[in-house]
GROMACS .gro file of C-alpha atoms in nm:
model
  202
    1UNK     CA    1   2.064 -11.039  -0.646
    2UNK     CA    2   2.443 -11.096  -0.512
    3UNK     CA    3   2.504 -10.738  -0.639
    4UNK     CA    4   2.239 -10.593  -0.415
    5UNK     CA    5   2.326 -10.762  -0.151
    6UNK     CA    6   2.694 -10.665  -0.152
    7UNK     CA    7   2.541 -10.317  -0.155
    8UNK     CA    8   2.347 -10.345   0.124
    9UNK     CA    9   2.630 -10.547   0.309
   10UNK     CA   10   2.858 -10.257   0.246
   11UNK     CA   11   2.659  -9.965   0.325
   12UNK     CA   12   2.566 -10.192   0.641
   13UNK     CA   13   2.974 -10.218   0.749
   14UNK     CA   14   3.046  -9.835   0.627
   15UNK     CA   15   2.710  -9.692   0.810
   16UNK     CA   16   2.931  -9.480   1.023
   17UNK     CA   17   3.127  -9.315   0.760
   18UNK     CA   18   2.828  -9.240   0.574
   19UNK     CA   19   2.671  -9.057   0.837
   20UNK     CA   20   2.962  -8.855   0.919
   21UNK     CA   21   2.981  -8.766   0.522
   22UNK     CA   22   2.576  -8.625   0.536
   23UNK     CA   23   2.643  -8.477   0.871
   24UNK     CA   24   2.959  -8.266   0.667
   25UNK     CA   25   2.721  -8.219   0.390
   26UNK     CA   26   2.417  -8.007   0.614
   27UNK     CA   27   2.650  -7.818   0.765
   28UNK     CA   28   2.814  -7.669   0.429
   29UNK     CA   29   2.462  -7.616   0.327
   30UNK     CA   30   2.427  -7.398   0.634
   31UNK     CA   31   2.721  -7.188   0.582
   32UNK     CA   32   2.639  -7.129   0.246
   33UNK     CA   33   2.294  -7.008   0.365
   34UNK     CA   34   2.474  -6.790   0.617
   35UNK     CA   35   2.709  -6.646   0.434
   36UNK     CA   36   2.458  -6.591   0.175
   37UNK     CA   37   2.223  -6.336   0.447
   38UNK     CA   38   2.587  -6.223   0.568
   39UNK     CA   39   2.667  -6.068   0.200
   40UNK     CA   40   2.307  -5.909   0.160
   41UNK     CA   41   2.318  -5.700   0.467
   42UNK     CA   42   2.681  -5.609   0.389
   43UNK     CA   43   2.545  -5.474   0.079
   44UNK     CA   44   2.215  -5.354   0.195
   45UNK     CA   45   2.218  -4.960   0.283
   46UNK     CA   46   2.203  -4.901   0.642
   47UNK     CA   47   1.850  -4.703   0.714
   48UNK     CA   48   2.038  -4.442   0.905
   49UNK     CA   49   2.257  -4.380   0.660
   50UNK     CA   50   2.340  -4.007   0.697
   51UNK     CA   51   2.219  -3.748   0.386
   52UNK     CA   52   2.478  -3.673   0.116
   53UNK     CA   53   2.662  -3.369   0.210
   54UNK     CA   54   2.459  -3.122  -0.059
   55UNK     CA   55   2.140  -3.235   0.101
   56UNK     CA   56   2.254  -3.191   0.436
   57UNK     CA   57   2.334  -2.880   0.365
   58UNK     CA   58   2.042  -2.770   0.175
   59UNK     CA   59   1.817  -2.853   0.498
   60UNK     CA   60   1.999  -2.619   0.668
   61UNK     CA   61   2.021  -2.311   0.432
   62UNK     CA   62   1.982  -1.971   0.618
   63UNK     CA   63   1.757  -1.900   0.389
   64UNK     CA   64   1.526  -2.189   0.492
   65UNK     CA   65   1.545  -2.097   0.871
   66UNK     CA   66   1.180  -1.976   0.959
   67UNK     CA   67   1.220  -1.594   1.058
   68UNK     CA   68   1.514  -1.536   0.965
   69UNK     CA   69   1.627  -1.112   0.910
   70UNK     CA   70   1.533  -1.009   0.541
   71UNK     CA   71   1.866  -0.940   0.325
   72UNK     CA   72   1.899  -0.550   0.303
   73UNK     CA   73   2.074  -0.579  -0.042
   74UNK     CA   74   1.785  -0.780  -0.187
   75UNK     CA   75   1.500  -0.517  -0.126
   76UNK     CA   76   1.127  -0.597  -0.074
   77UNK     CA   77   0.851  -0.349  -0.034
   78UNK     CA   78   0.517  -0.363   0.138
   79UNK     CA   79   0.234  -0.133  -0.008
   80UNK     CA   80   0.025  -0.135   0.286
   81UNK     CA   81  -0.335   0.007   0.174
   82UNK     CA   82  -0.366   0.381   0.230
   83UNK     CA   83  -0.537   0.517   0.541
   84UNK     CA   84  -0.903   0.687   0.486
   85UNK     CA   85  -0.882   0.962   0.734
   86UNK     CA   86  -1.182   1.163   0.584
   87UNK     CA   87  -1.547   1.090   0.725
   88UNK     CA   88  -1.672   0.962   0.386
   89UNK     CA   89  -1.630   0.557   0.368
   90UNK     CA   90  -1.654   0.610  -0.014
   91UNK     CA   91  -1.274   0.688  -0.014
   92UNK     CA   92  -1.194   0.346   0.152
   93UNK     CA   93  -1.213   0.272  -0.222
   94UNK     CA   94  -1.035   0.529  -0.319
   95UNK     CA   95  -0.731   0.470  -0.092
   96UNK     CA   96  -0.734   0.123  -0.145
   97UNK     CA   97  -0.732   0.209  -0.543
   98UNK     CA   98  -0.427   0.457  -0.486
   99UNK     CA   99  -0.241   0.159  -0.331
  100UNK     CA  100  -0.304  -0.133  -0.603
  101UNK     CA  101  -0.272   0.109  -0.880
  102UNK     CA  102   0.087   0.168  -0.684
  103UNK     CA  103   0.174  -0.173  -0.658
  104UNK     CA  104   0.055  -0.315  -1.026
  105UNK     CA  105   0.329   0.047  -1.134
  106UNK     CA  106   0.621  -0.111  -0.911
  107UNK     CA  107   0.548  -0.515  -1.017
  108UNK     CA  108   0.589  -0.425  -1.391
  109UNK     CA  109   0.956  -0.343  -1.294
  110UNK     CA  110   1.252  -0.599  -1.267
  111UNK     CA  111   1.460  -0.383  -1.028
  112UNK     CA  112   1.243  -0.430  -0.739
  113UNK     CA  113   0.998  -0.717  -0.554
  114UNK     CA  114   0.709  -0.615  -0.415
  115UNK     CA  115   0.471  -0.853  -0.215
  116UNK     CA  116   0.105  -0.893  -0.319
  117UNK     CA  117  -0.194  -0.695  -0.264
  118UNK     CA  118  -0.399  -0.964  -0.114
  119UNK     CA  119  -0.100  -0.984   0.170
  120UNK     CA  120   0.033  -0.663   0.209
  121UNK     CA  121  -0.384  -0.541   0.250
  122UNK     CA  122  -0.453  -0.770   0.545
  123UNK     CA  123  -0.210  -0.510   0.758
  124UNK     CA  124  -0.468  -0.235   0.848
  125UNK     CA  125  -0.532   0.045   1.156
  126UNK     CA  126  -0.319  -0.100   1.474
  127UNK     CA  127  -0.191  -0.376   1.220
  128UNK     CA  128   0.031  -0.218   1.037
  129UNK     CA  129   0.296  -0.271   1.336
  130UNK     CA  130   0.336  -0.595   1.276
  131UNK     CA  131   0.366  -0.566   0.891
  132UNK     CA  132   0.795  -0.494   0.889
  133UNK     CA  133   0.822  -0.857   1.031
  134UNK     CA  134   0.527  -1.068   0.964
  135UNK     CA  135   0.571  -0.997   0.595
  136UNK     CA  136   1.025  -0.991   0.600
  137UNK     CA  137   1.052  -0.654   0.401
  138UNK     CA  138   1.294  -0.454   0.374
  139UNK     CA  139   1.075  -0.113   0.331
  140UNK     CA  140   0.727  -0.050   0.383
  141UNK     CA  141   0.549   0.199   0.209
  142UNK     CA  142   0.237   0.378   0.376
  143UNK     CA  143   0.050   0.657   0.301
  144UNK     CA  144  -0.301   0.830   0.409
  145UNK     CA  145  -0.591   0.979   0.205
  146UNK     CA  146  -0.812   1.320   0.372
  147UNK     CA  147  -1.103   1.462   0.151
  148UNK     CA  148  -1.195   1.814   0.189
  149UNK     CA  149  -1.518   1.894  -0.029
  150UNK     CA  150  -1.431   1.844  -0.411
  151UNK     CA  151  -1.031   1.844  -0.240
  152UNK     CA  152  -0.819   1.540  -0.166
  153UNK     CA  153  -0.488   1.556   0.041
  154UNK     CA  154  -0.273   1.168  -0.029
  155UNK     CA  155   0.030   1.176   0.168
  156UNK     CA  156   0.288   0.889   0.120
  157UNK     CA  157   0.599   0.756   0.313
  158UNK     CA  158   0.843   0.524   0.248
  159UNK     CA  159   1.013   0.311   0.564
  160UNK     CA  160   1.367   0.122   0.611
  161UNK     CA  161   1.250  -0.144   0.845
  162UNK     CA  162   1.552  -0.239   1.023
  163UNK     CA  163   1.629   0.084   1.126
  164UNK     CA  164   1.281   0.259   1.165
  165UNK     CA  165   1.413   0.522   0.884
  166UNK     CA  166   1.179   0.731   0.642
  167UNK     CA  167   1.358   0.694   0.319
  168UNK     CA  168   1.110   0.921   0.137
  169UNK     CA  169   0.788   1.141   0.193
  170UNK     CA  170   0.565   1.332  -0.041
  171UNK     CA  171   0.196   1.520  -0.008
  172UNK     CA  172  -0.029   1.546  -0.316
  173UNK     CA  173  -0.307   1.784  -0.347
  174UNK     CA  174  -0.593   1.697  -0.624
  175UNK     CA  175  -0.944   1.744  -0.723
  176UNK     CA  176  -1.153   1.452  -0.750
  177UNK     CA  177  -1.345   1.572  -1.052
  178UNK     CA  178  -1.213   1.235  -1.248
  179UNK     CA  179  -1.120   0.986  -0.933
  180UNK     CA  180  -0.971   0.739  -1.195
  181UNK     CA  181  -0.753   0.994  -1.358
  182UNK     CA  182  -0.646   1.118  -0.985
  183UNK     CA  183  -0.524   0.736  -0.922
  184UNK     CA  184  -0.323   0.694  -1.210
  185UNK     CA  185  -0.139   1.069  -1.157
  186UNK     CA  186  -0.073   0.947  -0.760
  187UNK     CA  187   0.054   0.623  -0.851
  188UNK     CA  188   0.261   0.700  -1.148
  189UNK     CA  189   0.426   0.952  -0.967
  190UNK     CA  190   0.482   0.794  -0.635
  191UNK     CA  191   0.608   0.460  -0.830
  192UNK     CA  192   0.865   0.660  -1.058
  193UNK     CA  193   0.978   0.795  -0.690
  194UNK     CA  194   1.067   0.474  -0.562
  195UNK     CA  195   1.226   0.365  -0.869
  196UNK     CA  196   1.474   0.635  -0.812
  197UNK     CA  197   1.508   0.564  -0.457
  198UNK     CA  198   1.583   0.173  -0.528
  199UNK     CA  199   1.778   0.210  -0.821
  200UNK     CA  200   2.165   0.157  -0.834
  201UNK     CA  201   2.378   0.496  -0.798
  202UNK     CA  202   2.593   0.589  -1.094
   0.00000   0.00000   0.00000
């Protein structure tokens, strides 16, 4: 027992340096738990860390910018359905058969892009003023449809929108006795003239 009692007799006479030595002790603990946080957030990336520089810039493309002009080298046609200006409301279907036959010709190209039927349709009557720049084309081609007995009359026009220009016009007089056959000969025709209107000078 004299052993444990010269152990308790010396912690007894050294209580003071002991303390100081656990006092020492907590406090490196709490550095070490300091600089512990200290390094995380040092290596943790800041939440308003700024984009890299090709995402920045991507966000702010011209080409992403809502209304902006269309590009006049990088044309884009409208095929606005035809106007009926005959009495009979059968040639709505006509005319609006002239103008997808037109637009299936031109999409079966690769030299020029031409916006969809179900689109470039909704632009009818008073409409068709807004078409240039709701739909960003470049040209807009229009046209109108008059029936005169077994006679019809399809006149067609081709627009530069940004400066109000008629590029191309052209009247066709058929008879209706095979309406399909009429729509293909229109629309072949009026197609292969826009191809030579868009395509590259020699």
């Amino acid at each position: 027992m004299s052993g444990i009692d010269d152990f308790i007799r010396w912690v007894s006479e050294n209580e003071s340096f002991l303390s100081g030595m656990a006092a020492m002790a907590a406090l490196a603990g709490v550095l070490v738990s300091a600089l512990a946080v200290g390094t995380r957030r040092l290596l943790r990336k800041p939440s308003g860390a700024a984009a890299p520089p090709d995402e920045a810039a991507a966000t702010s493309a011209p080409d992403a910018t809502p209304g902006a002009a269309p590009d006049p080298s990088d044309p884009v046609l409208a095929v606005l359905a035809f106007d009926n200006l005959s009495n009979d409301s059968e040639m709505d279907f006509f005319s609006d058969g002239v103008s997808e036959e037109i637009i299936q010709r031109l999409s079966r190209g690769a030299t020029l892009k031409v916006i969809g039927r179900t689109t470039s349709f909704q632009f009818r009557g008073e409409r068709k003023a807004l078409a240039a720049e709701q739909l960003r084309c470049t040209h807009v081609l229009d046209g109108s449809i008059r029936r005169a007995a077994g006679q019809v009359r399809i006149s067609a026009h081709l627009v530069e929108t940004a400066s109000s220009t008629t590029l191309w016009s052209e009247r066709y007089d058929r008879g209706l006795e095979d309406v399909f056959r009429v729509q293909d000969e229109i629309s072949e025709s009026i197609a292969s003239a826009l191809d030579r209107t868009f395509s590259p000078s020699v």
